[in-house]
PDB file of C-alpha atoms in Angstrom:
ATOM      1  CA  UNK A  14     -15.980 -32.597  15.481  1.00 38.00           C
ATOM      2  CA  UNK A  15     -15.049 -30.069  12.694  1.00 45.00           C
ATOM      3  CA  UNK A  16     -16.147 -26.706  13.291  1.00 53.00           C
ATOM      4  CA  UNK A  17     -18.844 -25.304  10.827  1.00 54.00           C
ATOM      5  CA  UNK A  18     -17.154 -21.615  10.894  1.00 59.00           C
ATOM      6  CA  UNK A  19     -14.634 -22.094   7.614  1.00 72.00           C
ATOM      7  CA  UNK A  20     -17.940 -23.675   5.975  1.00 75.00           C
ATOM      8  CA  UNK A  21     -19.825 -20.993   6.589  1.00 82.00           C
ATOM      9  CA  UNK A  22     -17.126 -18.311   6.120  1.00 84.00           C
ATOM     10  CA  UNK A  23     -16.657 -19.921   2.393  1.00 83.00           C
ATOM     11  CA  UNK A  24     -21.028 -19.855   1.731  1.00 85.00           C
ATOM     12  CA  UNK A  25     -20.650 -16.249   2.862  1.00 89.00           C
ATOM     13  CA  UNK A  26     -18.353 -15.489   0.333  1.00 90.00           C
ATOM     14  CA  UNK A  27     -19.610 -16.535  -2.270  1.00 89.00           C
ATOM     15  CA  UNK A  28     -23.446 -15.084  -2.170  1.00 91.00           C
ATOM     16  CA  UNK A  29     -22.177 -12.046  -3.963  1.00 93.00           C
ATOM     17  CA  UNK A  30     -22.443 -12.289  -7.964  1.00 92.00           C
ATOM     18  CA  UNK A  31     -19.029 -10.906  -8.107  1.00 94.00           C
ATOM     19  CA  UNK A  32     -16.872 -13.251  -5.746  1.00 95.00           C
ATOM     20  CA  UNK A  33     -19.261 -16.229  -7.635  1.00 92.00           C
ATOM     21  CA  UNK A  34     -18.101 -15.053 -10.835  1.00 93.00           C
ATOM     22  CA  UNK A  35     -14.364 -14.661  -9.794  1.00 95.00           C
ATOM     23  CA  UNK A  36     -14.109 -18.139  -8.651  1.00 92.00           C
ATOM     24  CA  UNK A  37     -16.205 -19.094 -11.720  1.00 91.00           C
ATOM     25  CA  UNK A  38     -13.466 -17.699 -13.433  1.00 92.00           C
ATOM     26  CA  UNK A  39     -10.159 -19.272 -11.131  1.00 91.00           C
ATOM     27  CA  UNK A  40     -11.976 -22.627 -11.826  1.00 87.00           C
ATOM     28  CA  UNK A  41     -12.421 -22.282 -15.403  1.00 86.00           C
ATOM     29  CA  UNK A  42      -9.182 -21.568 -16.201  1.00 85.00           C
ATOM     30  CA  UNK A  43      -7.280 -23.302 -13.445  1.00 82.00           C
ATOM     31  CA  UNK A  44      -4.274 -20.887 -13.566  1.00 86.00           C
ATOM     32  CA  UNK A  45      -3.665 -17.258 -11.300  1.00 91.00           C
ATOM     33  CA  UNK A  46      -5.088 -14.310 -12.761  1.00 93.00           C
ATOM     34  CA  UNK A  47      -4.149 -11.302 -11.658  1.00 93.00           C
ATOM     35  CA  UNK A  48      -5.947  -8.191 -10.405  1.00 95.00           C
ATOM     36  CA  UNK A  49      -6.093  -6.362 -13.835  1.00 93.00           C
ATOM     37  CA  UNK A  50      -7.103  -9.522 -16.002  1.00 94.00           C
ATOM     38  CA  UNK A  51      -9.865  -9.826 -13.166  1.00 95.00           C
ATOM     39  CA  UNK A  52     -10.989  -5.677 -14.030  1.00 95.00           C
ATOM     40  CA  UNK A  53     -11.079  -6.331 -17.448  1.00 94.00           C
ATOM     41  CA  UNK A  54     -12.630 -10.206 -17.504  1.00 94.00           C
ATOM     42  CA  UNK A  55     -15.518  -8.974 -15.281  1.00 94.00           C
ATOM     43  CA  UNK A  56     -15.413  -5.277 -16.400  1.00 94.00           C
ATOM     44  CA  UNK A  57     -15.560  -3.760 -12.884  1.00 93.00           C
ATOM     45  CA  UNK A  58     -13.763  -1.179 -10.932  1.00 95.00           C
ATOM     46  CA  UNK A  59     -10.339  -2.013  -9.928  1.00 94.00           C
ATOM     47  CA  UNK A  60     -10.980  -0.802  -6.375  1.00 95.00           C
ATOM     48  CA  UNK A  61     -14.356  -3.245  -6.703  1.00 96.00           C
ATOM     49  CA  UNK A  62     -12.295  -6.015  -8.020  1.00 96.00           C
ATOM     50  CA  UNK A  63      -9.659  -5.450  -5.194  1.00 95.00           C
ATOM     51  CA  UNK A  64     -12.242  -5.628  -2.058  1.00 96.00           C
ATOM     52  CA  UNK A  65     -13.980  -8.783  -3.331  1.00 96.00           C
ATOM     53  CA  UNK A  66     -10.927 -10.723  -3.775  1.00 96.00           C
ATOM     54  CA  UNK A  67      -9.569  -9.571  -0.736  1.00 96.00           C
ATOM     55  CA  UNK A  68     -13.190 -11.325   1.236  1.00 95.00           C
ATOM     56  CA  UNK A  69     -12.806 -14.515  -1.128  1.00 94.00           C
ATOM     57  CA  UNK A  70      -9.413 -14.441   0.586  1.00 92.00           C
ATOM     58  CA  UNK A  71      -9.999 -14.051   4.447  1.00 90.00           C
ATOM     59  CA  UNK A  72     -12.617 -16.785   3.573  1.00 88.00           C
ATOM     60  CA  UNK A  73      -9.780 -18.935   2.595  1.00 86.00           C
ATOM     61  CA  UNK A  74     -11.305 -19.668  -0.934  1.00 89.00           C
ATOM     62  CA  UNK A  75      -8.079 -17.717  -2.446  1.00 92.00           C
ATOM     63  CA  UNK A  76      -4.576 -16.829  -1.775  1.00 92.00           C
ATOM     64  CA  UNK A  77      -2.218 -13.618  -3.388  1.00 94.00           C
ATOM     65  CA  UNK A  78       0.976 -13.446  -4.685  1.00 93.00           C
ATOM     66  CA  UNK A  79       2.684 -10.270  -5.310  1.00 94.00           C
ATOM     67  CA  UNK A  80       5.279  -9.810  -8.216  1.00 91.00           C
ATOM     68  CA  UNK A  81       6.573  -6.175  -7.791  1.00 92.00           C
ATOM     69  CA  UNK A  82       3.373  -3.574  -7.820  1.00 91.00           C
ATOM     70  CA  UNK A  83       0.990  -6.696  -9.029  1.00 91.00           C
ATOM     71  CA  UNK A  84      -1.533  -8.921  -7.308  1.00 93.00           C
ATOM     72  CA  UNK A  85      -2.233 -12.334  -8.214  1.00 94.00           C
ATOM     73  CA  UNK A  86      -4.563 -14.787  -7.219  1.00 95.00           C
ATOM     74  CA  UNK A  87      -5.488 -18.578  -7.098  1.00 92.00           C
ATOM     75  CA  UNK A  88      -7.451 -21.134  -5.559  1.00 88.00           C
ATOM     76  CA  UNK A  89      -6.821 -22.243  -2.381  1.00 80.00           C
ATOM     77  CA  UNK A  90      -7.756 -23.646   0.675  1.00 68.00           C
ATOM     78  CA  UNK A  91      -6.316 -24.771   4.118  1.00 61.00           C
ATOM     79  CA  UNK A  92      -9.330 -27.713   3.751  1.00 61.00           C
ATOM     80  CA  UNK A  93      -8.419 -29.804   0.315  1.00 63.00           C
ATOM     81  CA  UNK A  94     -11.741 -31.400   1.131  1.00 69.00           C
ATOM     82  CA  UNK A  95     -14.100 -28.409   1.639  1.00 68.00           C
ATOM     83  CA  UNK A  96     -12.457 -26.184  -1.133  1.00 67.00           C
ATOM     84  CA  UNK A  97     -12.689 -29.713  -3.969  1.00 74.00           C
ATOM     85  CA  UNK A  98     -16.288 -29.797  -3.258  1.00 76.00           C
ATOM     86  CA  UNK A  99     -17.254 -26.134  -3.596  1.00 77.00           C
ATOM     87  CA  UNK A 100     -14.952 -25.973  -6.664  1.00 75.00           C
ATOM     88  CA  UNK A 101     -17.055 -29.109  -8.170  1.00 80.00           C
ATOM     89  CA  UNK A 102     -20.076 -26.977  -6.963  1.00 82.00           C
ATOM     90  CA  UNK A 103     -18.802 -23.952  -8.582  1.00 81.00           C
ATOM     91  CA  UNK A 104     -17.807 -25.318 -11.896  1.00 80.00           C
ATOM     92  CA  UNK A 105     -20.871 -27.130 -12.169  1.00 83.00           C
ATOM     93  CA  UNK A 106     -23.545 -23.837 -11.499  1.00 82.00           C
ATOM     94  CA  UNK A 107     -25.841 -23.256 -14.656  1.00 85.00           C
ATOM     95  CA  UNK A 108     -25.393 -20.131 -16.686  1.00 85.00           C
ATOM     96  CA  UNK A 109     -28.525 -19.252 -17.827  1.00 84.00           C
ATOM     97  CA  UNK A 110     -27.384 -14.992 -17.975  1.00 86.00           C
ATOM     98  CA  UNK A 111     -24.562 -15.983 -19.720  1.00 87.00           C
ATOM     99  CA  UNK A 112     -22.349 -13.863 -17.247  1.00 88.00           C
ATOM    100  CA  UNK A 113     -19.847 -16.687 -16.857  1.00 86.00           C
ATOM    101  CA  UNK A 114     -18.939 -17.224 -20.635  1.00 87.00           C
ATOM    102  CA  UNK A 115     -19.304 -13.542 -21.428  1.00 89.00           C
ATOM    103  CA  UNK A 116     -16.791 -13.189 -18.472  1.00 89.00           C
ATOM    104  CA  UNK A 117     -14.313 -16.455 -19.688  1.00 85.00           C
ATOM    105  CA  UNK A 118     -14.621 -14.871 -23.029  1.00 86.00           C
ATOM    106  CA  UNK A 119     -13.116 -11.517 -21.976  1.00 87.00           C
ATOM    107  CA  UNK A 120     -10.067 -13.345 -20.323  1.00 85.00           C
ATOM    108  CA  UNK A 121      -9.436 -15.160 -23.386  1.00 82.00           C
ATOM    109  CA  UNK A 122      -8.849 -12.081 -25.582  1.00 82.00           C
ATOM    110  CA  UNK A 123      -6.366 -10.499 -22.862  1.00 82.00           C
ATOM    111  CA  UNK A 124      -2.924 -11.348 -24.192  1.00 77.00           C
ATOM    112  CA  UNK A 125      -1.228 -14.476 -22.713  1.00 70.00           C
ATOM    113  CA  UNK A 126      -4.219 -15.563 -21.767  1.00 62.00           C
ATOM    114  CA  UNK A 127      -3.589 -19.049 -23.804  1.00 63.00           C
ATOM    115  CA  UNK A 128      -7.391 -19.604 -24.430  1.00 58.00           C
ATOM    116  CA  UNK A 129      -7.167 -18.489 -27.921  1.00 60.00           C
ATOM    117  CA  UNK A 130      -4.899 -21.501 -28.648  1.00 64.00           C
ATOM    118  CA  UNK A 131      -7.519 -24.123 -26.575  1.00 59.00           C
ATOM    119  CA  UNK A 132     -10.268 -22.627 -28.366  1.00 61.00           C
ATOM    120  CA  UNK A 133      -8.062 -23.510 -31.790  1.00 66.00           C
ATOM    121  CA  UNK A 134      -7.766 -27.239 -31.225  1.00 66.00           C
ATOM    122  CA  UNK A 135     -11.260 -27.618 -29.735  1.00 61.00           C
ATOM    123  CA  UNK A 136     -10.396 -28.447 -26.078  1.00 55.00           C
ATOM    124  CA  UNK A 137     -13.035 -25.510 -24.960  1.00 52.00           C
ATOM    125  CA  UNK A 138     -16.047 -23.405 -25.841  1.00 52.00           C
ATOM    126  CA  UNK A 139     -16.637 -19.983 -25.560  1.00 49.00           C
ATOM    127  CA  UNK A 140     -19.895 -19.672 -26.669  1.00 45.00           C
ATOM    128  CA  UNK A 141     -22.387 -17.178 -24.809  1.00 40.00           C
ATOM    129  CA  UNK A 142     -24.927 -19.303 -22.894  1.00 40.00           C
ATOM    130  CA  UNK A 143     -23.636 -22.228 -23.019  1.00 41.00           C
ATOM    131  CA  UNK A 144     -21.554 -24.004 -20.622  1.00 42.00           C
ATOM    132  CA  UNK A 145     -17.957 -25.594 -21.190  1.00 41.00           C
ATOM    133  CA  UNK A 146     -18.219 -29.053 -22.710  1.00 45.00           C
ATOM    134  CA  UNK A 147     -15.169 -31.286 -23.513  1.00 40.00           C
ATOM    135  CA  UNK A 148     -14.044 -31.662 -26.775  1.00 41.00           C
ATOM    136  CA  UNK A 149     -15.897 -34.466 -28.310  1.00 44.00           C
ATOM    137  CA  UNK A 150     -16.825 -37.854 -26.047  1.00 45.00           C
ATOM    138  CA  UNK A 151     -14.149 -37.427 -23.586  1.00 41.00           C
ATOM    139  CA  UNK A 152     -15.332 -36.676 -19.890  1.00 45.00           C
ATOM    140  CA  UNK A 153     -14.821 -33.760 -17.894  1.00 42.00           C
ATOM    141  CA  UNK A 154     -12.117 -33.639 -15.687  1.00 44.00           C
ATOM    142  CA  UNK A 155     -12.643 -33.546 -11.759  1.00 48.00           C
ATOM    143  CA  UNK A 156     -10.977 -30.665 -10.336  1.00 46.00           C
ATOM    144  CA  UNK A 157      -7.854 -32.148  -8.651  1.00 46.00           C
ATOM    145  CA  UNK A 158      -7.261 -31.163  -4.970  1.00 47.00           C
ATOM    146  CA  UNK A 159      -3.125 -30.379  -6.013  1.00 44.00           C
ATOM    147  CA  UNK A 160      -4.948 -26.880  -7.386  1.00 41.00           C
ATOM    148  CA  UNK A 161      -5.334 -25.915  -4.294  1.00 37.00           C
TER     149      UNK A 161
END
């Protein structure tokens, strides 16, 4: 029988607003963002930015890299199956404050970001309110457990 504590160690995590909108964030744009993208994306305190992704990481929701002085983070999970369905969960959670675009919309002007250039062909939206559609009639893509 599998043991409920990583479950509940991941729910835990992610009742604050601020881990939520993190992952919101890893999900949406499926690459590593580091701990200053994160500060400016969310407009928070560095410190603040630090401590939550340091609980989304003993929860096993994220893991770190560090390149010289810098942090960076990504999904990830120890339980593909676990972390694919909160993902789905994740991507899928209404944004009726608008928090979530205002926040993907941030990380896109950063430099190197490489939203700027999705939102040129029409492969995403940044619109405040609204969630992330595909580009016309295609389906959305299931998050793939290789993210991970």
């Amino acid at each position: 029988m599998m043991s409920l504590i990583p479950i509940t160690d991941a729910l835990k995590a992610l009742t604050d607003t601020t881990r939520l909108r993190m992952m919101r964030l890893l999900v949406m744009r499926g690459v590593e963002i580091g701990v200053g993208e994160f500060v400016d994306s969310l407009q928070s305190l560095p410190y603040n930015v630090s401590k939550q992704l340091k609980i989304l990481e003993q929860a096993g929701l994220v893991r770190s890299r560090k390149e010289g002085r810098k942090v960076y983070y990504r999904l990830g999970s120890d339980d593909a199956g676990l972390a694919d369905r909160l993902l789905t969960l994740i991507a899928s959670l209404p944004d009726t404050g608008g928090d979530f675009a205002a926040d993907l919309e941030r990380y896109a002007r950063q430099p190197g970001s490489g939203v700027e250039e999705r939102v040129k062909r029409g492969e995403v939206t940044l619109d405040r309110g609204r969630e992330w559609e595909p580009p016309h009639g295609e389906e959305a893509e299931a998050l793939p457990s290789h993210l991970l």
